[in-house]
XYZ file of C-alpha atoms in Angstrom:
516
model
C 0.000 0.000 0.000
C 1.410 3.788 -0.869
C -1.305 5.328 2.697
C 0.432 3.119 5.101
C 2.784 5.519 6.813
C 0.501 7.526 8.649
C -0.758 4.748 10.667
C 2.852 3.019 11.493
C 2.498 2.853 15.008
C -0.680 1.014 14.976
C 0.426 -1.671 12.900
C 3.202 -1.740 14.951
C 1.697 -2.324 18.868
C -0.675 -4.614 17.528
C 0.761 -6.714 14.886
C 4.308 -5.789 15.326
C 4.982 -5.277 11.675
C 7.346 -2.209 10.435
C 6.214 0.108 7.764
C 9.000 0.616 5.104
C 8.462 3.722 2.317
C 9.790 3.047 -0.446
C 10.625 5.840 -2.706
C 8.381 6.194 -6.764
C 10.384 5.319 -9.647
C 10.121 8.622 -10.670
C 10.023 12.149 -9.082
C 6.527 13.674 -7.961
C 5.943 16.597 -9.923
C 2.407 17.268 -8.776
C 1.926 20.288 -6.323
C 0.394 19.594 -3.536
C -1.508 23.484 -2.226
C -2.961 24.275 0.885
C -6.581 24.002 1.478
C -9.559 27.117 0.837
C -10.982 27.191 3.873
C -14.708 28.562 3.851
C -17.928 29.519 6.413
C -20.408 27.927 4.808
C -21.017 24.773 2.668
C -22.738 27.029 0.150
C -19.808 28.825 -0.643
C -17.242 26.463 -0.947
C -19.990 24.389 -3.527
C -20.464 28.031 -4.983
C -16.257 28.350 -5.206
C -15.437 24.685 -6.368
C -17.999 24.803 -9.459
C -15.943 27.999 -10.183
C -12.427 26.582 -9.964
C -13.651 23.605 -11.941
C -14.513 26.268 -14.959
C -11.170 27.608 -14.740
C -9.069 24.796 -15.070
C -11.413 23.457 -18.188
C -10.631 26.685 -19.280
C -7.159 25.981 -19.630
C -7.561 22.825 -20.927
C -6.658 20.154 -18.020
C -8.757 17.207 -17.018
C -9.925 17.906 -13.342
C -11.430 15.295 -10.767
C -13.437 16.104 -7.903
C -13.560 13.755 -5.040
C -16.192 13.372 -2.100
C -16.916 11.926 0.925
C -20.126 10.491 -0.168
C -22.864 9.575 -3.261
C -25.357 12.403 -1.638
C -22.756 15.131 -2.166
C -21.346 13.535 -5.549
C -24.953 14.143 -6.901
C -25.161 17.508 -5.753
C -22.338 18.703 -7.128
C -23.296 17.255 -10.702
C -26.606 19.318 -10.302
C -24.819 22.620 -9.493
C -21.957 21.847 -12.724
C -24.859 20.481 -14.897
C -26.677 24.000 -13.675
C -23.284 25.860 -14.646
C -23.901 24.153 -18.382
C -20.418 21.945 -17.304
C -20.215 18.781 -18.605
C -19.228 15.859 -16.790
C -19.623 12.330 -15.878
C -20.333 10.684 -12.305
C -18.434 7.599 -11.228
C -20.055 6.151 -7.889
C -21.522 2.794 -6.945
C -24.307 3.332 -9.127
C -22.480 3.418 -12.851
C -21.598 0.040 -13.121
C -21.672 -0.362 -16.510
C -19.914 2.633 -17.785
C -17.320 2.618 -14.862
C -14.313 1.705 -17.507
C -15.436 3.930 -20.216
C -15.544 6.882 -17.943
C -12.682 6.432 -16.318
C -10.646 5.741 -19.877
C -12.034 9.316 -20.865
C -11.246 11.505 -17.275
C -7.655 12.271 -18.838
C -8.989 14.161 -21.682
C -8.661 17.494 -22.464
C -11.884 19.663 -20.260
C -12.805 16.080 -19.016
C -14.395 16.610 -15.561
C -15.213 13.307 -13.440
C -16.856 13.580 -10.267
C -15.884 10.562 -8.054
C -16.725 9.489 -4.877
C -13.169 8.985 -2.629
C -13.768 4.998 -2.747
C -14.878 4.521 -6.476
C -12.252 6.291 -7.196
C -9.398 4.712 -5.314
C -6.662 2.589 -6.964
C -7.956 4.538 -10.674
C -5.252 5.276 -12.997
C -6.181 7.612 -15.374
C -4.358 8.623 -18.281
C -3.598 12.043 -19.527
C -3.368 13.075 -22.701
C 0.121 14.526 -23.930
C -2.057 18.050 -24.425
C -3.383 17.920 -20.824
C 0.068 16.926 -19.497
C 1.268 20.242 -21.295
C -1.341 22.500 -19.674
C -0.507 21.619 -16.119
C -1.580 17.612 -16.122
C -5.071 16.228 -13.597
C -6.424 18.712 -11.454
C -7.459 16.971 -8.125
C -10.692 19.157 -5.802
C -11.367 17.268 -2.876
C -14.752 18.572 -1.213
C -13.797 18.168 2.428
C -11.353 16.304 4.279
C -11.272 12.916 5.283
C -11.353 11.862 9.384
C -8.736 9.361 7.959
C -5.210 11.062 6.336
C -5.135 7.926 3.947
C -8.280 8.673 2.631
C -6.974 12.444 1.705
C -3.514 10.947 0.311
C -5.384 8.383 -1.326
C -7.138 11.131 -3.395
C -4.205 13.035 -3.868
C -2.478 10.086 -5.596
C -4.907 9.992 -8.691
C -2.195 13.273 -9.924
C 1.192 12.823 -10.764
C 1.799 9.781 -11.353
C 4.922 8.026 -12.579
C 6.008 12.020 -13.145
C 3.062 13.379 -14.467
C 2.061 17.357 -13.678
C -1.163 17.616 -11.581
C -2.174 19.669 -8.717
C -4.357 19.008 -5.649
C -6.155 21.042 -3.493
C -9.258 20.557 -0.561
C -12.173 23.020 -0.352
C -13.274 23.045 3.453
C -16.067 24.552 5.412
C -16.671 25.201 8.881
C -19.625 23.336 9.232
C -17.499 20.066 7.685
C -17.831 17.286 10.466
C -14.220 17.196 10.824
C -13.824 21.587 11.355
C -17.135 20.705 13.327
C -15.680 18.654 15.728
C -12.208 19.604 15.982
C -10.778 23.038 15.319
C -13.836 24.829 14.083
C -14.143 27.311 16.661
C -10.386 28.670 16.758
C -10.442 29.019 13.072
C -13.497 30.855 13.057
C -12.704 32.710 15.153
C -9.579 33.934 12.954
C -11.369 34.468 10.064
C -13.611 37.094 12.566
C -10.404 38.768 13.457
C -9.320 39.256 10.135
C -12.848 40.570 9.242
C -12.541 38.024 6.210
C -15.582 38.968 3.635
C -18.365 36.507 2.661
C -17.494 33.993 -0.067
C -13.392 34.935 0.520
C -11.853 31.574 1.696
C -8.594 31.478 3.787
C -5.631 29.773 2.453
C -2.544 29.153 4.914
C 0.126 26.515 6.290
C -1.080 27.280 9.275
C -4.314 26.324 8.740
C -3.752 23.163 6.720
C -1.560 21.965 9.596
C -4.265 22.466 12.162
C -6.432 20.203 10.177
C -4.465 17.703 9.931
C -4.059 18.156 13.375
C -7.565 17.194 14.156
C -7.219 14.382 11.522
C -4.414 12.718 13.635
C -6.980 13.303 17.129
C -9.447 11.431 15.315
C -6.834 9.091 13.912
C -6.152 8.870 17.801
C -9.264 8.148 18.699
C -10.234 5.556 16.347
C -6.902 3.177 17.114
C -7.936 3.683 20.641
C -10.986 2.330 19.921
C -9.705 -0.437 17.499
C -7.183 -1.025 20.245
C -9.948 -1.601 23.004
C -11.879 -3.537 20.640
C -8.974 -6.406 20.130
C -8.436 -6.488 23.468
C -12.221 -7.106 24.236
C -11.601 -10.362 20.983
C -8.955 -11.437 22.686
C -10.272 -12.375 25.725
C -12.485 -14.489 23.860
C -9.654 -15.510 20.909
C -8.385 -17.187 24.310
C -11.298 -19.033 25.038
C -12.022 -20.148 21.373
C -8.152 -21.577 21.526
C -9.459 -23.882 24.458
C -12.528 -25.016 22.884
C -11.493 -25.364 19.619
C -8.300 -27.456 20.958
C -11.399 -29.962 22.814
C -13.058 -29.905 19.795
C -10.645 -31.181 17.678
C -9.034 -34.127 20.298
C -12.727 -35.248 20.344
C -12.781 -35.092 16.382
C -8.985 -36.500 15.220
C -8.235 -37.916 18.649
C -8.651 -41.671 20.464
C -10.792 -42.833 23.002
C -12.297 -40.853 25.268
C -13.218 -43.254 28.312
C -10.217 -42.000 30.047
C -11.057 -37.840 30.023
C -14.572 -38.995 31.138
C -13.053 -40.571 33.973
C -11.472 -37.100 34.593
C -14.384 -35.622 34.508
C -16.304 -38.147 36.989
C -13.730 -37.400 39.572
C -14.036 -33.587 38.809
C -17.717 -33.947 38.915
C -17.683 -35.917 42.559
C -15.557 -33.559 44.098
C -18.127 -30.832 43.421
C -20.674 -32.755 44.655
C -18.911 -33.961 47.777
C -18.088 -29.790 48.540
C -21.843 -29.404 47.793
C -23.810 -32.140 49.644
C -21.187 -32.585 52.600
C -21.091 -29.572 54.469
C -25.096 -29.969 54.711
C -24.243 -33.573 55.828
C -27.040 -33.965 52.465
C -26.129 -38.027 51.858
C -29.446 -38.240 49.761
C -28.841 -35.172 47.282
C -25.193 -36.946 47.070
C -26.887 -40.299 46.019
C -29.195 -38.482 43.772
C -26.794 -36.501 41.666
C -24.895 -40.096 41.307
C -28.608 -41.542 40.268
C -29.065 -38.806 37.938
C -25.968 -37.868 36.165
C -24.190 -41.699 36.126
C -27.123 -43.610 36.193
C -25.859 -45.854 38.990
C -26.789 -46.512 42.788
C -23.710 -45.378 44.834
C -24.063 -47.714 48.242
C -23.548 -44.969 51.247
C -25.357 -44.710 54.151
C -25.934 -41.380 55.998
C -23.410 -41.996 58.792
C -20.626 -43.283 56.230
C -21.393 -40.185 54.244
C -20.644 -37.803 57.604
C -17.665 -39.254 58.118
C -16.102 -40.258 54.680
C -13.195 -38.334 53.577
C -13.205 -36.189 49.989
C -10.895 -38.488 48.335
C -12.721 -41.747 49.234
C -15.989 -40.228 48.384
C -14.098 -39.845 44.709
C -13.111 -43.061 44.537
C -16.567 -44.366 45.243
C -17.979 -42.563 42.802
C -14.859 -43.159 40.002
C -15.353 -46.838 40.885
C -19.282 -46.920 40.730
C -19.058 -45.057 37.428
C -16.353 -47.267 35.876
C -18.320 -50.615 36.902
C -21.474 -49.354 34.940
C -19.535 -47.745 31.292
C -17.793 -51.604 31.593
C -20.885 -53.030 31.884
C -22.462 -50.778 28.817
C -19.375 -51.346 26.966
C -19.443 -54.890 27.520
C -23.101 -55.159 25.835
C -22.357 -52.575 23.507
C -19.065 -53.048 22.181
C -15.980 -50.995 21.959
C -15.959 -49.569 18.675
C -19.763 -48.206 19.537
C -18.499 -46.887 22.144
C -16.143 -45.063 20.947
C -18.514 -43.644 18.315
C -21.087 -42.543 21.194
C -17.864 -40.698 22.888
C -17.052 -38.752 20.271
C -20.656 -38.288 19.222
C -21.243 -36.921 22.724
C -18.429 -34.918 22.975
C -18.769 -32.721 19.784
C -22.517 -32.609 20.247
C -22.102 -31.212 24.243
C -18.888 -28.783 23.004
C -21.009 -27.693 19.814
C -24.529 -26.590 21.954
C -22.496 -25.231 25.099
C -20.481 -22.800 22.922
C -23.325 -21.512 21.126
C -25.246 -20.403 24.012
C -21.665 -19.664 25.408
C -21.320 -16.947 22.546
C -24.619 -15.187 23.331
C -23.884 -14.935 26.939
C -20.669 -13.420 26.053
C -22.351 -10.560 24.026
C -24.942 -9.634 26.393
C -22.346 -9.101 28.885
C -20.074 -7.121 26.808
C -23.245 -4.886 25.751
C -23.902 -3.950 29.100
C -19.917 -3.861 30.755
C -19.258 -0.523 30.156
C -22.009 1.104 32.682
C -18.924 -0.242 35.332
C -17.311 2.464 34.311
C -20.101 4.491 36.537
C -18.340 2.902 39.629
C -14.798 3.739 38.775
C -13.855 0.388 38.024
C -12.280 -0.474 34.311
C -15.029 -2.117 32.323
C -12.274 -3.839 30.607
C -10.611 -5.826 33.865
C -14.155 -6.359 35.009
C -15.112 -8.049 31.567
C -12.025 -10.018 32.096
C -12.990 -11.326 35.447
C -17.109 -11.995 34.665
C -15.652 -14.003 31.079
C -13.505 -15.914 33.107
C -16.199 -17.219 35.527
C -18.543 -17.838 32.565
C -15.798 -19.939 30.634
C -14.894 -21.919 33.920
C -18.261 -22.623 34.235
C -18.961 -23.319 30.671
C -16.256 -26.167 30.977
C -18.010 -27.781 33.959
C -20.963 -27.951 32.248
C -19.528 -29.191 29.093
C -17.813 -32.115 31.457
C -21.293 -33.316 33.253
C -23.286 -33.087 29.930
C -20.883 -35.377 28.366
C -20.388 -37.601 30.772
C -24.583 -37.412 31.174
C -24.934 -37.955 27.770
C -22.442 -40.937 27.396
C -23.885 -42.750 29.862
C -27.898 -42.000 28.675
C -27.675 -43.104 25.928
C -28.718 -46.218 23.842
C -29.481 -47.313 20.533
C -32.591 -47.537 19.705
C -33.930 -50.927 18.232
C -34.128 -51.133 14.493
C -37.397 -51.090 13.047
C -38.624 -53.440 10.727
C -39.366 -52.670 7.554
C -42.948 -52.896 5.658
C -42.775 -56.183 4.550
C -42.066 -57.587 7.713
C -44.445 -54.901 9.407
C -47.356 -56.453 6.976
C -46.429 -60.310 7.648
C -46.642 -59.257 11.621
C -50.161 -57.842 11.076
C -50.816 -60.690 9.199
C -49.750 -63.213 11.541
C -51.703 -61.300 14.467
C -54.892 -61.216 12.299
C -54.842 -64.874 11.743
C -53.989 -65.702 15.224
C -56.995 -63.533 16.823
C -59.216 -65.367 14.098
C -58.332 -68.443 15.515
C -58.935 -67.375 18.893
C -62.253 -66.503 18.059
C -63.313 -69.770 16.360
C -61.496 -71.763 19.211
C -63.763 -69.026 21.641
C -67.062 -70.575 19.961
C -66.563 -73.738 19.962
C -65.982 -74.039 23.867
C -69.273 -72.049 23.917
C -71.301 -74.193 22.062
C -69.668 -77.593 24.020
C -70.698 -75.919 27.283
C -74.255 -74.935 26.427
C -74.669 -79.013 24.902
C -73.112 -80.400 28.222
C -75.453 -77.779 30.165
C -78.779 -78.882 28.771
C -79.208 -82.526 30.131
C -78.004 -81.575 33.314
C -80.699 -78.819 33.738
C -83.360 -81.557 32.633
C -82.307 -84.181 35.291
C -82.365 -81.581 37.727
C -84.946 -82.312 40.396
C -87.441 -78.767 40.385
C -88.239 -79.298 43.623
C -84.359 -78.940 44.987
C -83.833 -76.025 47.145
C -80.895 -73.439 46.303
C -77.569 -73.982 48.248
C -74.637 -72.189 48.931
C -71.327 -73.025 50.100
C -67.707 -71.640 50.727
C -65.146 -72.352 48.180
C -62.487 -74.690 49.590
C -58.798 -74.403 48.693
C -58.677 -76.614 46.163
C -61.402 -74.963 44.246
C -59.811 -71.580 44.845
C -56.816 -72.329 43.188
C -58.065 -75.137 40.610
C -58.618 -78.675 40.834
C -57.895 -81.527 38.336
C -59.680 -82.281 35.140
C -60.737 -85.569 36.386
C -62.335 -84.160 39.671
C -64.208 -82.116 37.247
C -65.238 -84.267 34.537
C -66.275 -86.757 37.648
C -68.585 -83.726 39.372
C -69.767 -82.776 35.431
C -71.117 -86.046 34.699
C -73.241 -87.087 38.442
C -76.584 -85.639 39.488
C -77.364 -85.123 43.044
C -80.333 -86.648 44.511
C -81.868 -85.806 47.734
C -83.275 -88.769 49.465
C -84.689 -87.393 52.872
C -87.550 -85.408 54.081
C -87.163 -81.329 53.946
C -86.036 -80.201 57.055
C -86.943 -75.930 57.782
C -84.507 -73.844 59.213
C -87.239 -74.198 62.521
C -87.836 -77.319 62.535
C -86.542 -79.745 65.441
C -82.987 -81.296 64.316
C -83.316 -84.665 62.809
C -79.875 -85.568 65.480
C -82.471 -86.231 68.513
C -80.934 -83.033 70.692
C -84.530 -80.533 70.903
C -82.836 -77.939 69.492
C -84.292 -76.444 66.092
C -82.177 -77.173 63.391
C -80.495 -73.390 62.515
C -79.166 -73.831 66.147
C -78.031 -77.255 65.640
C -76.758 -79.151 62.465
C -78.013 -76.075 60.602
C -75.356 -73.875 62.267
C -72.496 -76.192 61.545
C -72.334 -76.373 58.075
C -74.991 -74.153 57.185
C -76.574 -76.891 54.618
C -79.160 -79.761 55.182
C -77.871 -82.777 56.042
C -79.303 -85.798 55.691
């Protein structure tokens, strides 16, 4: 780059690189005059359209450069007014970009260019332009950036070409605005400069540039902040990215999840101890390892931290053997790594917006005269430390969770399932009728060799008609009719034993039948 001088010591302290000029292969003949400096935007406009007459007057190709489209169409409306002719090269000539730009070295050629569709253009002159005093550059204000200016500058004069550049700037510019309006206003009040006149000086030009480098200043500052800010999270990226990958390229995992188990027990044991809590301690095994850790309340007030690890470890390590050993080792390994990049992947998303929202709202520490930058420092560092627990237990969580689901079958053998089901219930049903109709033939003869006159009985079910009795018992009871042979005996009526007692007190009360 030929702009990169002026901002040396930034590329310096931040990217340690050294900015070497190296000198044109041939001399700069372009003059280089000090800027019209005027109240009001009016005038300079009024001024510039004038200077642009004169030098098409005396035959040399002039470009005018501004800061912006807006002001790159107003100024073709004031030359266009001024019966000037002229083309416009912004973003918005796409197509006849390379034709206008092959005819801005012509003699009375006038090209109005905004500063960045005009950068890196070389345009050249005519031999009869070069004899009149070469490309006339007008830039309408100055640039907060001096590259911008120099860039501008650098359309004239090159490899030894005449041209001349020069910057028409008012006071209500956002640069004289901003930074050295008021003291140069309040010159041209002291001189009693007249409307329309502009001031031209050294003096002048430097103090402009002197509020170029302040805002120079002020933007590496905040560049400079900025990176600082990136890298505190550049650092963090490093770690996770370094996780990511030994998950993606590297071995097995079984061993870091092991870490992590002990990691994850000793912040359980700091949690649950002090509160002498042995159930939440059990839970948190239950939940996160899916195992039953074997500690009663007593052991767990007076077990040591280390032990309590390696009860956990152990516990742990018993029950990924056991999944391994049903599982296999190669789909185990898969579900590591699967669990590893999926846990990383989620956690650093939501990692990234928590990030944000607390460097949106860091700087209000400043209120409290504390530096918003340590203090974003500190809160990131909590947030990652945390972010890596949490990435450890939902690993390990997930690791242990999960298992394959069952393949499905597919439609054909879907179909011969319902098909086999259908037939089976059919059979069910025809086996469900024919039982019906053999127990409404075998019920028939034994209604009609009932006696009528028999009186209705009840009786307690026995144990061996609770729970079932033989088929032969049952085919024996099916096929014999019971006769009664005595006399009816009432529930009043003197016992048929002899004793005088009625019969509900007697034999009646024993077995609660007749008896004969």
């Amino acid at each position: 780059t030929g702009t990169a001088e002026t901002e040396a010591g930034e590329f310096f302290e931040i990217y340690k690189l050294d900015v070497v000029v190296i000198p044109t292969n041939r001399s700069i003949q372009r003059k280089d005059l000090d800027d019209f400096i005027f109240r009001t935007k009016r005038e300079k406009y009024n001024s510039l359209v004038e200077a642009v007459r004169q030098y098409v007057s005396e035959g040399r190709a002039v470009l005018v450069g501004t800061t912006s489209v807006e002001v790159s169409e107003l100024l073709s409306k004031m030359l266009t007014r001024a019966k000037i002719q002229h083309n416009v090269l912004n973003a918005k000539q796409h197509q006849r970009e390379a034709e206008i730009v092959s005819h801005a070295g012509r003699k009375g050629a006038v090209t109005i260019a905004t500063n960045m569709a005009g950068r890196g253009t070389d345009i050249k002159l005519d031999p009869e332009v070069k004899a009149n005093g070469g490309l006339a550059i007008i830039g309408t204000e100055r640039h907060e950036s001096r590259r911008i200016d120099r860039q501008l500058r650098g359309r004239a004069g090159r490899q030894g070409d005449p041209g001349s550049s020069q910057f028409f700037i008012s006071l209500e510019d956002d640069l004289m605005r901003l930074f050295g309006g008021e003291r140069i206003a309040a010159v041209m009040q002291r001189l009693k400069v007249p409307d329309g006149e502009p001031i031209q000086s050294p003096l002048v030009t430097r103090s402009v540039e002197n509020a170029q480098k302040k805002v120079e200043s002020n933007n590496f500052g905040v560049r400079k902040r900025l990176l600082e800010y990136d890298n505190v999270m550049n650092q963090q990226r490093e770690v996770i990215y370094d996780r990511r990958k030994h998950a993606l390229m590297g071995d097995r995992l079984r061993g870091e999840f092991m870490d992590y188990i002990s990691e994850m027990a000793e912040d359980w044991y700091d949690s649950f101890h002090e509160e002498k809590n042995a159930e939440g301690f059990r839970n948190a095994v239950r939940t996160t390892l899916l195992s039953d850790i074997s500690i009663t309340d007593a052991e767990f007030e007076s077990i040591t931290k280390d032990a309590a690890v390696e009860r956990v470890v152990a516990v742990g390590t018993d029950y990924y053997e056991r999944k391994e050993e049903t599982l296999g080792q190669e789909f185990m390994a898969m579900l590591e790594r699967w669990a590893a990049l999926r846990t990383i992947d989620e956690s650093w998303r939501e990692h990234l917006r928590s990030m944000d929202d607390l460097k949106e709202g860091i700087y209000l520490r400043a209120y409290g005269q504390k530096d918003p930058l340590l203090e974003y420092k500190q809160e990131a560092y909590k947030i990652f430390i945390e972010l890596i627990r949490e990435i450890n237990r939902e690993t390990v969580h997930t690791a242990f969770k999960y298992w394959p689901q069952q393949q499905q079958p597919s439609e054909e053998e879907a179909r011969a399932r319902q098909e086999r089901q259908r037939q089976d219930q059919q059979r069910q049903r025809e086996l469900q009728a024919h039982s019906n109709e053999g127990a409404v033939a075998a019920a028939v003869p034994s209604l009609r060799t009932t006696t009528a006159s028999r009186a209705l009985s009840f009786s307690h079910p026995s144990a061996t008609s609770a729970y079932g009795t033989s088929s032969d018992d049952t085919q024996q009871r099916s096929g014999t009719t019971v006769r009664k042979s005595g006399p009816d005996i009432g529930r009043n009526d003197p016992c048929w034993c002899g004793s005088g007692k009625k019969f509900k007190k007697c034999h009646g009360a024993v077995d609660g039948s007749v008896v004969d």
